mmCIF file of C-alpha atoms in Angstrom:
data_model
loop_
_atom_site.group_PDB
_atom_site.id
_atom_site.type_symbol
_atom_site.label_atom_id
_atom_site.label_comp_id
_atom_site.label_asym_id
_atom_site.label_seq_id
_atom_site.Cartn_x
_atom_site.Cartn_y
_atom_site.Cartn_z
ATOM 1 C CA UNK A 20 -91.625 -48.751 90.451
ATOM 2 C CA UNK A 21 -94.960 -48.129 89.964
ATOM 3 C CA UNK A 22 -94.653 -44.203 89.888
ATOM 4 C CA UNK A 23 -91.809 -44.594 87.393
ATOM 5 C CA UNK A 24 -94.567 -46.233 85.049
ATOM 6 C CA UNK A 25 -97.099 -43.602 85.162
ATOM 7 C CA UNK A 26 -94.271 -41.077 84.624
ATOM 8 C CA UNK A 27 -92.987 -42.595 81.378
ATOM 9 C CA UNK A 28 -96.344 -43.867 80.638
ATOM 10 C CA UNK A 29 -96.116 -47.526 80.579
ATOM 11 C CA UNK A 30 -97.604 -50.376 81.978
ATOM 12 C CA UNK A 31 -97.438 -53.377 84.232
ATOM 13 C CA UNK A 32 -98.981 -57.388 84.200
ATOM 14 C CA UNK A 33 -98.589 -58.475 88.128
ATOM 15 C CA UNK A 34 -97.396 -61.594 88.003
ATOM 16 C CA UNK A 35 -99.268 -64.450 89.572
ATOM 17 C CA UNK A 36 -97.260 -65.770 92.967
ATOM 18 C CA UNK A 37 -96.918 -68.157 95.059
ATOM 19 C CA UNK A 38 -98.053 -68.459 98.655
ATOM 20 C CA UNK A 39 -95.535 -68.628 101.592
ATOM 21 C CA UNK A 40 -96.645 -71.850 103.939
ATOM 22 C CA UNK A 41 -95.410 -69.908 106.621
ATOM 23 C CA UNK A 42 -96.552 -66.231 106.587
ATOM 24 C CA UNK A 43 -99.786 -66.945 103.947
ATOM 25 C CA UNK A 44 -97.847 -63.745 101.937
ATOM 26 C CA UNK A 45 -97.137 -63.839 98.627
ATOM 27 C CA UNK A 46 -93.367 -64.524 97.503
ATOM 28 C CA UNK A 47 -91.883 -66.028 94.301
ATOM 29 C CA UNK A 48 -93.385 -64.865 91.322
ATOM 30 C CA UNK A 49 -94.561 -67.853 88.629
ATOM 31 C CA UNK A 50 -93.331 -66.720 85.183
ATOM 32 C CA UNK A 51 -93.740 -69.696 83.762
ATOM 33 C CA UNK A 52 -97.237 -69.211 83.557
ATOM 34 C CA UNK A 53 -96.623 -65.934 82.138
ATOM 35 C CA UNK A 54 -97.110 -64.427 78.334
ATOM 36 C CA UNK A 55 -93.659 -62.486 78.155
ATOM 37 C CA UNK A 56 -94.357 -61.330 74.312
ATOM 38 C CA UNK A 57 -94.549 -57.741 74.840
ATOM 39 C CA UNK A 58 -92.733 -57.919 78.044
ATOM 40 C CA UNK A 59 -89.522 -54.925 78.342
ATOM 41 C CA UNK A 60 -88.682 -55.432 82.071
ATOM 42 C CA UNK A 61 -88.924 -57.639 84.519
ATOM 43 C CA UNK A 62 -89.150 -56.188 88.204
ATOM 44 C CA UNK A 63 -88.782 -58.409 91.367
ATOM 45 C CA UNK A 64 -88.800 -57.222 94.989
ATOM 46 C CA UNK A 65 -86.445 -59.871 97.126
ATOM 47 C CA UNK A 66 -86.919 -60.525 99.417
ATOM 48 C CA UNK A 67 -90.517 -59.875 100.203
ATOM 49 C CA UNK A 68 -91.348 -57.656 102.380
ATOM 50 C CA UNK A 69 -91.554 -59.752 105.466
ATOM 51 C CA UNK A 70 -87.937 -60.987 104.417
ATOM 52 C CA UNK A 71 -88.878 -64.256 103.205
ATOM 53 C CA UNK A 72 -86.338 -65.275 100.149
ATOM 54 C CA UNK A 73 -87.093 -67.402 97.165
ATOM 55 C CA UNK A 74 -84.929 -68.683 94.406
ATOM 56 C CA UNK A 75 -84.818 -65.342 92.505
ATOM 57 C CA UNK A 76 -81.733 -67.175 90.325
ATOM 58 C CA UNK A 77 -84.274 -69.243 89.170
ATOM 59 C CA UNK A 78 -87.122 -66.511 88.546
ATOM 60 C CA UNK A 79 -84.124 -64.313 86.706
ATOM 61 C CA UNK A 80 -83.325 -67.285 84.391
ATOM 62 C CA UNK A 81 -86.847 -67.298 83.259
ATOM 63 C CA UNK A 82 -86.902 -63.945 82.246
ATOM 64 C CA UNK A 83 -83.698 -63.870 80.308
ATOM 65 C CA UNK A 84 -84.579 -67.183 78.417
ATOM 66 C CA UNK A 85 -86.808 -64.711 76.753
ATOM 67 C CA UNK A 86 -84.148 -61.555 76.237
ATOM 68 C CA UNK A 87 -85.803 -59.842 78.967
ATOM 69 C CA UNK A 88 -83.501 -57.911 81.852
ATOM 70 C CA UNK A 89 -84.323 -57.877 85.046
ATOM 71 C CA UNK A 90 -84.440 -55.056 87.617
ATOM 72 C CA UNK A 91 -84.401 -57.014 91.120
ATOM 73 C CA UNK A 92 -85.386 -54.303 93.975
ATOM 74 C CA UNK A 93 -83.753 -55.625 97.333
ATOM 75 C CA UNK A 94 -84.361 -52.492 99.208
ATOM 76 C CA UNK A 95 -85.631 -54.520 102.036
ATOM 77 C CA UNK A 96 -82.840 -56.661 102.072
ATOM 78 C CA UNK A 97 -81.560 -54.688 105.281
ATOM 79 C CA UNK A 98 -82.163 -57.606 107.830
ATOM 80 C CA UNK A 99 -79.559 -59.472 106.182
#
């Protein structure tokens, strides 16, 4: 993701996340908290990358109350 920004020349906000109680890793994104105004894309990795899930539904929903689509990477979704 992030070498697909450089090459077209854009950039990213990192979200602000939560806190798994039970690996201390970060997991769901907070969007709510979140200026979306210029906002083209939103990108989320589920699960994490210690295979911890989250309500991504919920995290999508945000997003598209705003018109914005959402690119969710589960590419380390494998150990389900």
């Amino acid at each position: 993701v992030f070498h697909a920004l450089e090459l077209g020349q854009q950039s990213a906000q990192i979200l602000a996340t939560s806190v798994s109680e039970k690996t201390g890793q970060y997991c769901q994104p907070d969007v709510g908290r979140t200026d979306l105004e210029r906002t083209k894309l939103g990108v989320v990795t589920y699960p994490n990358y210690y295979g911890e899930t989250f309500d991504v539904a919920h995290v999508v929903e945000q997003f598209h109350q705003f018109n914005i689509p959402v690119l969710v990477d589960e590419a380390h979704g494998a150990p389900f």
